[in-house]
Each structure stands twice: as C-alpha cells, then as structure tokens.
Short mmCIF file of C-alpha atoms in Angstrom, two decimals:
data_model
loop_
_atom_site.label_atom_id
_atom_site.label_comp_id
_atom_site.label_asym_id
_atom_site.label_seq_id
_atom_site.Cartn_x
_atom_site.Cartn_y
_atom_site.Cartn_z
CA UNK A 26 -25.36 15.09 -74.95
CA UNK A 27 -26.87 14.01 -78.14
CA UNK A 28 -29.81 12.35 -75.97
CA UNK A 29 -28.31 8.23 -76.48
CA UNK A 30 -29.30 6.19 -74.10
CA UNK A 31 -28.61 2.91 -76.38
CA UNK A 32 -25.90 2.08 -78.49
CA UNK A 33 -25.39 -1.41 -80.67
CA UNK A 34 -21.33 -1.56 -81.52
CA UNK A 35 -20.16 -3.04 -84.38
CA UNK A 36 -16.50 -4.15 -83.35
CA UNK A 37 -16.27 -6.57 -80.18
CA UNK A 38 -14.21 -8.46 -78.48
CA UNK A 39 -13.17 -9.09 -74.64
CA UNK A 40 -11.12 -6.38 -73.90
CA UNK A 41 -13.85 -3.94 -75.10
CA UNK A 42 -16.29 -5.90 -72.51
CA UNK A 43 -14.00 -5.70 -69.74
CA UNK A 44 -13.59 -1.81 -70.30
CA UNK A 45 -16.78 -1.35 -70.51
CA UNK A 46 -17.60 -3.30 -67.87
CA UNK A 47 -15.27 -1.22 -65.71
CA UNK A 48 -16.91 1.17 -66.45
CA UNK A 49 -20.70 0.30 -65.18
CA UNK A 50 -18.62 -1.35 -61.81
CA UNK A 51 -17.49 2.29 -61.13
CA UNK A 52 -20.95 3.84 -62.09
CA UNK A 53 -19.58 5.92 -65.04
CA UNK A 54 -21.10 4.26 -68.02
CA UNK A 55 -23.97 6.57 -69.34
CA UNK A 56 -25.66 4.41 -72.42
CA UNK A 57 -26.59 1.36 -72.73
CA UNK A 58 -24.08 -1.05 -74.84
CA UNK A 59 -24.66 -4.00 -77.18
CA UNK A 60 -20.99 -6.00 -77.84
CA UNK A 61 -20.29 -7.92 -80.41
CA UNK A 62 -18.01 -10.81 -81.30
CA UNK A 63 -16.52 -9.37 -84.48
CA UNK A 64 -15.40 -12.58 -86.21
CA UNK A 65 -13.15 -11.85 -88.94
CA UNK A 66 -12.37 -13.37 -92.63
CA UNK A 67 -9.21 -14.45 -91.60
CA UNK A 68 -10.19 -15.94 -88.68
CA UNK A 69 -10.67 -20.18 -87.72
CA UNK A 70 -13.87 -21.01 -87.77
CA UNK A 71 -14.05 -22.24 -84.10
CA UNK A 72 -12.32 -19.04 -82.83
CA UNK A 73 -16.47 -18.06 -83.58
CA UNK A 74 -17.27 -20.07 -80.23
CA UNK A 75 -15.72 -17.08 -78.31
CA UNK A 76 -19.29 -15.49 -78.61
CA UNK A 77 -21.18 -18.19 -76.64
CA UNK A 78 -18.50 -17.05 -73.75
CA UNK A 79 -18.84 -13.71 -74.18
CA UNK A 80 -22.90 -14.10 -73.92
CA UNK A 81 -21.98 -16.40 -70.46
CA UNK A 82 -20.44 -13.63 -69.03
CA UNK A 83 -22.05 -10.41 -70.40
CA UNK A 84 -25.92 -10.26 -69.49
CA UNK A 85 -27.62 -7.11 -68.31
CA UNK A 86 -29.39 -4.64 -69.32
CA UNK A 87 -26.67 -2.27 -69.37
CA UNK A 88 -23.95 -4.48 -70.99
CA UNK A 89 -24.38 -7.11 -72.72
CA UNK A 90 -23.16 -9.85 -75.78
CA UNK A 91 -25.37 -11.78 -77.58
CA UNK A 92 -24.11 -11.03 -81.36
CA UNK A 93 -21.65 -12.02 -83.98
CA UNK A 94 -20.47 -9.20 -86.74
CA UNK A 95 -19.43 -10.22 -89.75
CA UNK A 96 -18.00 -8.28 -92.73
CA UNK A 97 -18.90 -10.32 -96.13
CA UNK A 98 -17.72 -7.31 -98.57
CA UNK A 99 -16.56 -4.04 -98.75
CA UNK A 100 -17.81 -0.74 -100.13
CA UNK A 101 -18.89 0.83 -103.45
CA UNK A 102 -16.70 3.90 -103.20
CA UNK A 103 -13.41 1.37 -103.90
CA UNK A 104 -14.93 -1.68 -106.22
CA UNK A 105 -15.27 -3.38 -103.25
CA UNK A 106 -18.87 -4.30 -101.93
CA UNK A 107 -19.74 -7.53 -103.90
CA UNK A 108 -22.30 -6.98 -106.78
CA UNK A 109 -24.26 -9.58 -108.87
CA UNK A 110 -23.22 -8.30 -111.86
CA UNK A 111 -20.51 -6.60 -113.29
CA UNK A 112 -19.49 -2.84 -112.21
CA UNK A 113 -20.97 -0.64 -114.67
CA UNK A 114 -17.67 1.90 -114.49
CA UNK A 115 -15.29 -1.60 -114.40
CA UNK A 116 -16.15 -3.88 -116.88
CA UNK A 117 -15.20 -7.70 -115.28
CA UNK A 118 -15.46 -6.09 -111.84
CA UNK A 119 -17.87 -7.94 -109.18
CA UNK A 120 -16.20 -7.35 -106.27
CA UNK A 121 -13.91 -8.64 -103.51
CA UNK A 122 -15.95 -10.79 -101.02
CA UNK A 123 -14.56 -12.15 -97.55
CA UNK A 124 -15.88 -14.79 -97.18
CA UNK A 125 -16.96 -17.82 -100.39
CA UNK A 126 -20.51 -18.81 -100.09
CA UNK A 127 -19.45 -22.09 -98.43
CA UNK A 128 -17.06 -20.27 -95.60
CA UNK A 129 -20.19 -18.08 -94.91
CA UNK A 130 -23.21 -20.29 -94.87
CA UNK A 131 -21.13 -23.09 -92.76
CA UNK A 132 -19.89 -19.58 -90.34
CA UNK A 133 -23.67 -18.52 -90.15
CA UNK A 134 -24.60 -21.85 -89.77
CA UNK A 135 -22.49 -22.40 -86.35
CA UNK A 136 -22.84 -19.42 -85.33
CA UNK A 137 -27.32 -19.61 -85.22
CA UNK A 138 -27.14 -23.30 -84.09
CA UNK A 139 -25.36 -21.20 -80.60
CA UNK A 140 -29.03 -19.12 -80.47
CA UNK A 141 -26.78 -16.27 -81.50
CA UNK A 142 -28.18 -13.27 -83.51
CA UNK A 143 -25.26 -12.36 -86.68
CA UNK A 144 -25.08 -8.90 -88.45
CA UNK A 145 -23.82 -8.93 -91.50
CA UNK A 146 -22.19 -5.79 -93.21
CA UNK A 147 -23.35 -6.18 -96.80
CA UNK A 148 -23.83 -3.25 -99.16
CA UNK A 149 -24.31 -4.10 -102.78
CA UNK A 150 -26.71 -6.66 -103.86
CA UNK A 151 -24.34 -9.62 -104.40
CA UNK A 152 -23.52 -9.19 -100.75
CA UNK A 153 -26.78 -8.75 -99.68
CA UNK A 154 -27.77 -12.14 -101.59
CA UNK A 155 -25.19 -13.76 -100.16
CA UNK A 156 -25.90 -12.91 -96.92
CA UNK A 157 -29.87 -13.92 -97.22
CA UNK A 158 -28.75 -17.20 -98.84
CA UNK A 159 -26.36 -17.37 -95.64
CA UNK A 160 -29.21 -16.67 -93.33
CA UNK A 161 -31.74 -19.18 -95.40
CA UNK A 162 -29.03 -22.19 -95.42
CA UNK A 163 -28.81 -21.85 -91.17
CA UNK A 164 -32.59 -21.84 -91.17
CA UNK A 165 -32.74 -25.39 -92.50
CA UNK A 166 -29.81 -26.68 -91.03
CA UNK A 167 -30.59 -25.44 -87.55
CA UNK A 168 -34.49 -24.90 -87.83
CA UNK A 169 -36.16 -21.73 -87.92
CA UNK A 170 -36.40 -19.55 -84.75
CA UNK A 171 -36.97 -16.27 -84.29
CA UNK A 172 -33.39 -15.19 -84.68
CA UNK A 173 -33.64 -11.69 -85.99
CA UNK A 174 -30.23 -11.79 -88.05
CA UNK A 175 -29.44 -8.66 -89.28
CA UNK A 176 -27.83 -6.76 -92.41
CA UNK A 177 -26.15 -3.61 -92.07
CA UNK A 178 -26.17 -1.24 -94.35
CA UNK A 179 -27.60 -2.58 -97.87
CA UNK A 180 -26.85 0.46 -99.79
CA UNK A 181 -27.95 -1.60 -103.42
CA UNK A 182 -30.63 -4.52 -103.44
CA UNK A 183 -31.88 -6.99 -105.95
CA UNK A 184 -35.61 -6.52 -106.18
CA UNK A 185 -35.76 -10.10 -105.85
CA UNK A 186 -34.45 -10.00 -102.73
CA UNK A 187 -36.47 -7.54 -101.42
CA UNK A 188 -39.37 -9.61 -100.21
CA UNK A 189 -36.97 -12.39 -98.56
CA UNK A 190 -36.21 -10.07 -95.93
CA UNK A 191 -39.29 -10.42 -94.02
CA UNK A 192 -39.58 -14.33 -95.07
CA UNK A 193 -36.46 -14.68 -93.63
CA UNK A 194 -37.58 -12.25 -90.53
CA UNK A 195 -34.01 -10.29 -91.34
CA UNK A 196 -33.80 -6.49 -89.73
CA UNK A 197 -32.64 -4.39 -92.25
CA UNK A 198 -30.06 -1.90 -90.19
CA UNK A 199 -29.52 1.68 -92.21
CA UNK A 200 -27.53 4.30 -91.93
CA UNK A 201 -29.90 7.10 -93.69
CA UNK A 202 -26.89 10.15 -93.05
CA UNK A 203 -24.60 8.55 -95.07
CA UNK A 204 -26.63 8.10 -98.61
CA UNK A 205 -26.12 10.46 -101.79
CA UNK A 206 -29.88 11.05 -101.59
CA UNK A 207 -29.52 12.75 -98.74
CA UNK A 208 -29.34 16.94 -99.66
CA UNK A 209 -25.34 17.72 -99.28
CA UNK A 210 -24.06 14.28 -100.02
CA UNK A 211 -22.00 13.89 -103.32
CA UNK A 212 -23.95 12.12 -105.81
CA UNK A 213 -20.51 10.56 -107.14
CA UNK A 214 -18.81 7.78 -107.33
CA UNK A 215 -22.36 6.00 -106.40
CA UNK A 216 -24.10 7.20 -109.19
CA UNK A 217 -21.12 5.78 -112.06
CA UNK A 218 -21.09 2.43 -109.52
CA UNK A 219 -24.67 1.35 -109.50
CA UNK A 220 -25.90 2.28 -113.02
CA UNK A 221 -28.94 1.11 -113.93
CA UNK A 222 -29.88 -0.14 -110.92
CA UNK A 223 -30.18 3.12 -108.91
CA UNK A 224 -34.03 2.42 -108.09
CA UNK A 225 -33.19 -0.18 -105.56
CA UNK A 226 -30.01 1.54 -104.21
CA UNK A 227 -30.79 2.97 -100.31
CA UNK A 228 -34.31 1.79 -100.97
CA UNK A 229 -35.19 2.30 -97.69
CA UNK A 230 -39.01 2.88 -98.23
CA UNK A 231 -39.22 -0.45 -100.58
CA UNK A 232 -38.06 -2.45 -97.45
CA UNK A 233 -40.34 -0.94 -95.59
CA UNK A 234 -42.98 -1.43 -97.95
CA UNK A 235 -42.30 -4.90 -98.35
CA UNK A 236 -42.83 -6.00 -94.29
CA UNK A 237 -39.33 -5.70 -93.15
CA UNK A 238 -38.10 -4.34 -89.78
CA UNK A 239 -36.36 -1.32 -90.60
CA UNK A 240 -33.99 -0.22 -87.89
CA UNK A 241 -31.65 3.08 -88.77
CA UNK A 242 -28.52 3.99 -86.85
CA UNK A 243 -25.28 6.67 -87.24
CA UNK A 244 -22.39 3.99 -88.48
CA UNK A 245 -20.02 6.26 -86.43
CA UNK A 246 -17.44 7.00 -86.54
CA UNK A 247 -17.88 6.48 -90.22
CA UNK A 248 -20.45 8.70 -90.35
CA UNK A 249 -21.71 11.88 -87.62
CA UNK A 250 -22.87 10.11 -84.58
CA UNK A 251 -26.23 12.72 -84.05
CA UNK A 252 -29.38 11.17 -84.47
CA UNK A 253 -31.10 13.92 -85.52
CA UNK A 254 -28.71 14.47 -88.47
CA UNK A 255 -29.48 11.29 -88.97
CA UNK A 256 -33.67 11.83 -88.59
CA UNK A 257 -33.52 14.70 -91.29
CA UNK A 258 -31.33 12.81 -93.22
CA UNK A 259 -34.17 9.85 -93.71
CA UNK A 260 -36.92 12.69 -93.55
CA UNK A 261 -35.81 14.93 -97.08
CA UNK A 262 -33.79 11.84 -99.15
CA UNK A 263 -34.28 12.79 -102.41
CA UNK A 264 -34.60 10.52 -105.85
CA UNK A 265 -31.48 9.74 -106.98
CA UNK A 266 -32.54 9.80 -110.73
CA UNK A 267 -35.97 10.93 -112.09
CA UNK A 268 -36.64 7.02 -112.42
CA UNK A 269 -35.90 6.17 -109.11
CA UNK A 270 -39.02 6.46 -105.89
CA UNK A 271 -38.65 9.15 -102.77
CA UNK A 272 -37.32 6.78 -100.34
CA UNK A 273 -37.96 9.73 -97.82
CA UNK A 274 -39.32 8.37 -94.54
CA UNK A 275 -42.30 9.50 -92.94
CA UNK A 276 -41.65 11.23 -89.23
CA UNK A 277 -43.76 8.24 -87.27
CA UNK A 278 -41.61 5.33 -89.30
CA UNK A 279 -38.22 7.51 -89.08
CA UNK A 280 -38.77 7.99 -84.91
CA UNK A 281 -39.41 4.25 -85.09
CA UNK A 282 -36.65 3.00 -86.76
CA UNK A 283 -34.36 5.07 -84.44
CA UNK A 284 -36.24 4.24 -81.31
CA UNK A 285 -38.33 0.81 -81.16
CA UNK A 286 -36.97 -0.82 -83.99
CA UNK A 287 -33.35 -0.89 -82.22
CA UNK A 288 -35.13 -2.29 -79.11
CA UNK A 289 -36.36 -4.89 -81.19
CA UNK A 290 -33.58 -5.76 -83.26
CA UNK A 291 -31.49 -5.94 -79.24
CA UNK A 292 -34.29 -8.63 -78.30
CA UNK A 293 -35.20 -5.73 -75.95
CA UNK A 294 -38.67 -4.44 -76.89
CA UNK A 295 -39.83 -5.73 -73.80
CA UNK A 296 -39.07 -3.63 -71.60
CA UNK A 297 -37.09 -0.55 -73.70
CA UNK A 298 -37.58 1.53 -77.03
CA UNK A 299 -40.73 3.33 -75.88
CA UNK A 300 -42.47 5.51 -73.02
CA UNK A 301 -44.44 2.87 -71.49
CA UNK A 302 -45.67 2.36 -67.91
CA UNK A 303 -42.53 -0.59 -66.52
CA UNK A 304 -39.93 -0.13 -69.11
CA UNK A 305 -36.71 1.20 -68.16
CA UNK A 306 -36.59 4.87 -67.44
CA UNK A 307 -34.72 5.95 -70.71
CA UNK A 308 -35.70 9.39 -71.78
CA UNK A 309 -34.90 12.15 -74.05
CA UNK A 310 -36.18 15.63 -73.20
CA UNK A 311 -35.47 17.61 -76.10
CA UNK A 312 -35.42 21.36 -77.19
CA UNK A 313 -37.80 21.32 -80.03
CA UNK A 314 -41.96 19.75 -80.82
CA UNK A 315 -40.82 16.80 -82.90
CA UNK A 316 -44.14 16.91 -85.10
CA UNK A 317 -43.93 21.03 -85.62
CA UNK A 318 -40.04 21.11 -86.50
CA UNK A 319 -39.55 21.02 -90.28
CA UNK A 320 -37.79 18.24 -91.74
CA UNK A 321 -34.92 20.10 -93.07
CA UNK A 322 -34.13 21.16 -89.54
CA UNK A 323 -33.90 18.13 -87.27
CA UNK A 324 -30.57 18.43 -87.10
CA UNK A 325 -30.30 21.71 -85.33
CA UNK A 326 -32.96 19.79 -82.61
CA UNK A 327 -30.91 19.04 -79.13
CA UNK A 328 -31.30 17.04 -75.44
CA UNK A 329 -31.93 19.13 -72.75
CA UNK A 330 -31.90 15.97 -70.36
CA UNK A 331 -30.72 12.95 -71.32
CA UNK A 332 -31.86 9.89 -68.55
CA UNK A 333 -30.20 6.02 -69.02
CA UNK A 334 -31.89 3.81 -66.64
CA UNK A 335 -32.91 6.39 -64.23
CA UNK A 336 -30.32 8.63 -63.93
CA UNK A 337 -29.41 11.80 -65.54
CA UNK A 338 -26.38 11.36 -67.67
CA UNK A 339 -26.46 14.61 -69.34
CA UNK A 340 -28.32 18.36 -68.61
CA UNK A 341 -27.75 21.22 -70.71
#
C-alpha cells in the first residue's frame, strides 16, 4: 500500500529465510526481500560462515542472501555511537563500541574474502572511521573488488573521511526521516551531542558531493516505513545551525537514492530500480505529478497500484 516493491532487512537469520520463503512457495509474498546474516558482537567469529550458506540456498530475485549486518556502535541519543573525540555534553565520553578495531577488521576481513557485501551500522564519526578503516584493511588483505560494502546510517562524519567513501566505493545508506533537520524533528539531544561539529552531522549533500553512492531508506520500524515521508523529509532538511550547509536533496537525486541507488547497492541495477524496456515489471502508479507536488507535501502523495514482478500486490 505504500507502493514497495523492494525491501533490504537489516536483521537475518534462517528462520526469517524459511518464513519468507514460505511465503513466495505459497504465492503470498508481495515485495521483494534482501536477508541478511546479522552477525552479532557476541558472536564466534566462524559462526560468520553461516552467510556463505545462507547465499547457497537463497538466490532469486524475489528472496535472496548475499549480506552480513553488523552493528559496530550504538546511538547518539544514549552516549552510545562511538565518536573520535570526546562527547561535548560528557566530558571523557567516546562511546561504547562492539566490536575493537582488531575484532572488526579480522570480522570484515573474513567476511569479503566469502565475496560477501557487509553493512555496517555506524553513526558518529569514530564509528564511521572505524568502519572505513575496517573496509580499507579487507581491501588489502583480500584484494579490491567491487564489493559495495555499505554504512548505515552515518548521522556525524569526519570531513576527512568524507572523500574515502567513494575511494573505498562504500554506499552510504540514510535514513533522511529520522534527522533533526528535518521540519518536526526535535533538535535535542543531537544538537548538545555533536557540538561543534554539526556541519558534517546528516551531511547528506557533502557525500553526495564528494562521489559517493547515496542510497536512502525508512530504518523501520525505528522510524515510519512511508517513503514519501521519507522523500519530503530529504527534500526541506533544514541547517542545523546558521554555520552548517542545506543538506536538502534535490527531487532527481532524492527519487534516486530511493529508487536506483537501492538497486545498486542489492547488486541489482541490472535488471531493477528503473522503468526500462527488460527489467522486472516493478511499478508504482501513484496519486500525485512527482515534479508539480511541493516538497513539503510528499508525504500526503499515495500508490494507486502497486506491481512486484508483474503482479498487482496492492489497488486502492
């Protein structure tokens, strides 16, 4: 009903597959689905292995596992997404990480050297580093292929990081309805957390700017699951602080991010993520003109038809 045809989870393991997989047997699973292995902190390291298994058995175009999620901090909100430096608002305060830079880059390390893609949820800029560094020491040990690792969620970046995202060929995965630029959303705790650094907190159009592959998604149930809140929310962001850049997206690069760039970050951009003659018949019809709707009311825009591989899976 809200015009998905795709979706990329972020917690995985087998019995999710098999229910899902039930599920497409009996011809009652509408959207396409992405599982992951979610590895955890507390985990063996070999128990990571389960993935290449998972992949064995799970490939289609409907259902599929090809990914490893990992969590390497927390979140801003409770002191406990991993910064470089100190917490402005907690003075000694970097963090609580998962996983030690060894325990990650060896993790990331097995897991590439499988020809698996990771995503990594990092959101302050110790995290993200980590995670880069992570991504950089699999590269050499492993070689460099076109792996398309991922980071969800980088809601604060070092600027120095910023360009190793495309060296690195790392998808940057957002979640544009859940940032305090976005009109509605409280300003606080972020504000007290980041500090001085606000500039390059959900600096989505920096990314951009700098060559990555931007991809933005819901984080449901986290967050609302509609896209178009989620379109409107990257169309009006607002500056944070009168130092700090619009980070608002244009309406080509937001429709993008929500549409091709997911194909691409899937491996899929062959054959889904756009209208093109041969690609899988995955279509939104939708209520509204998409270039003569106002920004600050995408989210009011619904699916009259929603199609998933051919067949109608929802009609208003």
């Amino acid at each position: 009903s809200l015009g998905i045809t795709s979706m990329h989870n972020m917690d995985g393991n087998w019995y999710q597959l098999e229910l899902l997989k039930s599920l497409l047997d009996n011809g009652e699973l509408d959207a396409r689905v992405e599982i992951p292995f979610h590895q955890k902190n507390y985990f063996p390291l070999e128990r990571v292995d389960e993935a290449i298994e998972m992949r064995a058995k799970y490939q289609g175009d409907m259902l599929h596992c090809d990914r490893v999620k990992l969590f390497i901090d927390g979140v801003l909100e409770t002191f406990t997404a991993l910064m470089i430096d100190d917490y402005p608002d907690a003075p000694g305060n970097k963090g609580a990480p998962l996983f030690t830079a060894e325990e990650f880059n060896a993790l990331v390390t097995r897991v590439d050297s499988h020809g698996l893609q990771v995503s990594t949820h990092a959101i302050a800029d110790g995290a993200v580093r980590r995670t880069l560094d992570g991504y950089e020491a699999a590269a050499k040990a492993n070689g460099k292929r076109d792996s398309r690792h991922r980071i969800e969620h980088i809601e604060l970046i070092d600027p120095a990081d910023i360009p190793r995202l495309k060296e690195l060929g790392v998808v940057a995965s957002l979640q544009p309805v859940t940032a305090p630029t976005v009109p509605g959303n409280l300003l606080e705790p972020i504000l007290s957390r980041v500090g001085d650094k606000l500039p390059y907190a959900y600096a989505w159009q920096l990314v951009r700017n700098a060559g990555a592959v931007v991809a933005f998604s819901s984080d449901w149930p986290i967050a609302p699951l509609n896209p178009f809140q989620g379109m409107q929310a990257a169309l009006t962001a607002k500056p944070l602080r009168r130092d700090c850049t619009s980070q608002a997206q244009s309406l080509m690069d937001t429709l993008h991010a929500f549409t091709a760039a997911g194909a691409y970050m899937e491996f899929m951009e062959d054959r889904k993520g756009t209208l093109k003659d041969g690609y899988l018949a995955d279509i939104a019809i939708l209520d509204a003109d998409l270039e003569r709707t106002p920004a600050d009311a995408f989210a009011t825009i619904r699916p009259v038809t929603t199609i998933c591989d051919g067949r109608v899976t929802f009609e208003q």
